[in-house]
mmCIF file of C-alpha atoms in Angstrom:
data_model
loop_
_atom_site.group_PDB
_atom_site.id
_atom_site.type_symbol
_atom_site.label_atom_id
_atom_site.label_comp_id
_atom_site.label_asym_id
_atom_site.label_seq_id
_atom_site.Cartn_x
_atom_site.Cartn_y
_atom_site.Cartn_z
ATOM 1 C CA MET C 720 66.111 -74.801 -48.151
ATOM 2 C CA LYS C 721 62.376 -74.635 -48.610
ATOM 3 C CA GLN C 722 60.470 -74.662 -51.880
ATOM 4 C CA PHE C 723 58.197 -71.872 -53.033
ATOM 5 C CA MET C 724 55.880 -71.670 -56.009
ATOM 6 C CA MET C 725 55.498 -68.523 -58.036
ATOM 7 C CA ILE C 726 52.141 -68.441 -59.814
ATOM 8 C CA PHE C 727 52.105 -66.123 -62.815
ATOM 9 C CA ARG C 728 48.820 -64.368 -63.553
ATOM 10 C CA ASN C 729 48.003 -62.238 -66.556
ATOM 11 C CA GLU C 730 45.094 -59.944 -67.152
ATOM 12 C CA GLY C 731 42.321 -61.245 -69.416
ATOM 13 C CA ILE C 732 43.175 -62.275 -72.923
ATOM 14 C CA GLN C 733 44.536 -59.137 -74.463
ATOM 15 C CA GLU C 734 43.630 -57.764 -77.861
ATOM 16 C CA HIS C 735 47.266 -56.792 -78.424
ATOM 17 C CA LYS C 736 49.095 -59.639 -80.081
ATOM 18 C CA PRO C 737 52.854 -59.145 -79.778
ATOM 19 C CA SER C 738 54.879 -59.015 -82.948
ATOM 20 C CA PRO C 739 57.481 -61.757 -83.445
ATOM 21 C CA GLU C 740 60.151 -59.273 -82.332
ATOM 22 C CA GLU C 741 58.197 -58.321 -79.191
ATOM 23 C CA LEU C 742 57.572 -61.981 -78.416
ATOM 24 C CA GLN C 743 61.284 -62.753 -78.810
ATOM 25 C CA ALA C 744 62.209 -59.852 -76.506
ATOM 26 C CA MET C 745 59.723 -61.087 -73.885
ATOM 27 C CA MET C 746 61.097 -64.637 -74.098
ATOM 28 C CA THR C 747 64.640 -63.321 -73.705
ATOM 29 C CA GLN C 748 63.626 -61.439 -70.536
ATOM 30 C CA TRP C 749 61.987 -64.562 -69.085
ATOM 31 C CA ASN C 750 64.926 -66.792 -70.030
ATOM 32 C CA ASP C 751 67.412 -64.333 -68.522
ATOM 33 C CA TRP C 752 65.436 -64.040 -65.291
ATOM 34 C CA LEU C 753 64.899 -67.788 -64.884
ATOM 35 C CA GLY C 754 68.489 -68.437 -65.982
ATOM 36 C CA GLY C 755 69.732 -66.188 -63.193
ATOM 37 C CA ILE C 756 67.747 -68.203 -60.651
ATOM 38 C CA ALA C 757 69.020 -71.463 -62.157
ATOM 39 C CA ALA C 758 72.621 -70.184 -62.035
ATOM 40 C CA GLN C 759 72.208 -69.900 -58.255
ATOM 41 C CA ASP C 760 70.950 -73.515 -58.186
ATOM 42 C CA LYS C 761 67.595 -72.310 -56.859
ATOM 43 C CA LEU C 762 65.301 -73.181 -59.787
ATOM 44 C CA VAL C 763 63.383 -76.420 -59.294
ATOM 45 C CA GLY C 764 61.233 -76.069 -62.428
ATOM 46 C CA SER C 765 59.088 -73.739 -64.492
ATOM 47 C CA GLU C 766 56.442 -74.144 -67.181
ATOM 48 C CA ALA C 767 54.034 -71.981 -69.106
ATOM 49 C CA LEU C 768 50.410 -73.096 -69.235
ATOM 50 C CA GLY C 769 48.272 -73.326 -72.351
ATOM 51 C CA ALA C 770 45.390 -70.988 -73.068
ATOM 52 C CA THR C 771 42.688 -73.665 -72.898
ATOM 53 C CA GLY C 772 41.326 -75.430 -69.861
ATOM 54 C CA LYS C 773 38.251 -76.734 -68.114
ATOM 55 C CA LEU C 774 36.982 -76.047 -64.617
ATOM 56 C CA LEU C 775 35.375 -78.977 -62.825
ATOM 57 C CA LYS C 776 33.266 -79.078 -59.697
ATOM 58 C CA ASN C 777 31.938 -82.289 -58.169
ATOM 59 C CA LYS C 778 33.261 -84.239 -61.173
ATOM 60 C CA GLU C 779 31.257 -82.097 -63.597
ATOM 61 C CA VAL C 780 32.724 -79.657 -66.105
ATOM 62 C CA ILE C 781 31.245 -76.301 -65.217
ATOM 63 C CA SER C 782 33.154 -74.118 -67.683
ATOM 64 C CA ASP C 783 35.704 -74.044 -70.428
ATOM 65 C CA GLY C 784 38.281 -71.359 -70.259
ATOM 66 C CA PRO C 785 39.915 -69.100 -69.692
ATOM 67 C CA TYR C 786 37.685 -66.643 -71.505
ATOM 68 C CA ALA C 787 38.252 -63.049 -72.518
ATOM 69 C CA GLU C 788 35.894 -61.869 -69.772
ATOM 70 C CA VAL C 789 38.055 -63.490 -67.104
ATOM 71 C CA LYS C 790 39.930 -60.791 -65.222
ATOM 72 C CA GLU C 791 42.994 -62.914 -64.561
ATOM 73 C CA TYR C 792 44.226 -66.271 -65.707
ATOM 74 C CA ILE C 793 47.163 -68.371 -64.588
ATOM 75 C CA SER C 794 49.716 -68.390 -67.377
ATOM 76 C CA GLY C 795 52.472 -70.417 -65.750
ATOM 77 C CA TYR C 796 54.478 -71.195 -62.666
ATOM 78 C CA ALA C 797 57.961 -71.674 -61.305
ATOM 79 C CA ILE C 798 59.147 -73.530 -58.246
ATOM 80 C CA ILE C 799 62.249 -72.195 -56.563
ATOM 81 C CA LYS C 800 64.338 -72.981 -53.506
ATOM 82 C CA ALA C 801 64.929 -70.246 -50.935
ATOM 83 C CA ASP C 802 65.965 -70.010 -47.312
ATOM 84 C CA SER C 803 62.884 -68.004 -46.361
ATOM 85 C CA PHE C 804 59.587 -66.650 -47.614
ATOM 86 C CA ASP C 805 61.118 -63.160 -47.698
ATOM 87 C CA GLU C 806 63.937 -64.379 -49.948
ATOM 88 C CA ALA C 807 61.415 -66.005 -52.314
ATOM 89 C CA VAL C 808 59.506 -62.708 -52.500
ATOM 90 C CA GLU C 809 62.715 -60.809 -53.268
ATOM 91 C CA VAL C 810 63.577 -63.214 -56.089
ATOM 92 C CA SER C 811 60.044 -62.772 -57.443
ATOM 93 C CA LYS C 812 60.410 -59.004 -57.695
ATOM 94 C CA GLY C 813 62.635 -59.393 -60.770
ATOM 95 C CA CYS C 814 59.965 -61.244 -62.769
ATOM 96 C CA PRO C 815 59.265 -59.876 -66.267
ATOM 97 C CA ILE C 816 55.505 -60.398 -65.810
ATOM 98 C CA PHE C 817 55.232 -56.993 -64.148
ATOM 99 C CA ALA C 818 56.220 -55.245 -67.405
ATOM 100 C CA ASN C 819 52.946 -56.449 -68.972
ATOM 101 C CA GLY C 820 50.662 -55.658 -66.033
ATOM 102 C CA GLY C 821 50.619 -59.217 -64.726
ATOM 103 C CA THR C 822 50.791 -60.329 -61.121
ATOM 104 C CA LEU C 823 52.772 -62.964 -59.291
ATOM 105 C CA GLU C 824 51.669 -64.942 -56.271
ATOM 106 C CA VAL C 825 54.265 -66.585 -54.016
ATOM 107 C CA ARG C 826 53.185 -69.657 -52.054
ATOM 108 C CA ASP C 827 55.160 -72.001 -49.860
ATOM 109 C CA VAL C 828 55.159 -75.623 -50.969
ATOM 110 C CA MET C 829 53.971 -77.839 -48.150
ATOM 111 C CA VAL C 830 55.898 -81.066 -47.726
ATOM 112 C CA PHE C 831 54.157 -83.824 -45.822
ATOM 113 C CA ASP C 832 56.080 -86.634 -44.178
ATOM 114 C CA GLN C 833 55.639 -89.858 -46.114
#
């Protein structure tokens, strides 16, 4: 099996702050979806990313971020195992990120011989 990374992207920082109940419902959806992948022994790992960061270029910090004016920011990732790129895309279609207007990028993980 090959490994594929799903990169989760959300629209800019939203003014709508979910209520504790909404946040719990969203977490349940994510846990159920990732749990289903894990139950098939296809989940390698997954993490959410914090809201702060720095962008560097040529060893210099060129911006802090992400900022509200940023159209999209990476909010997390998952690495899964699949037999093909098409299978990885199919697994990705069940992601809860789409319910909130987010996007998901699927990339193959390149493995170099040691």
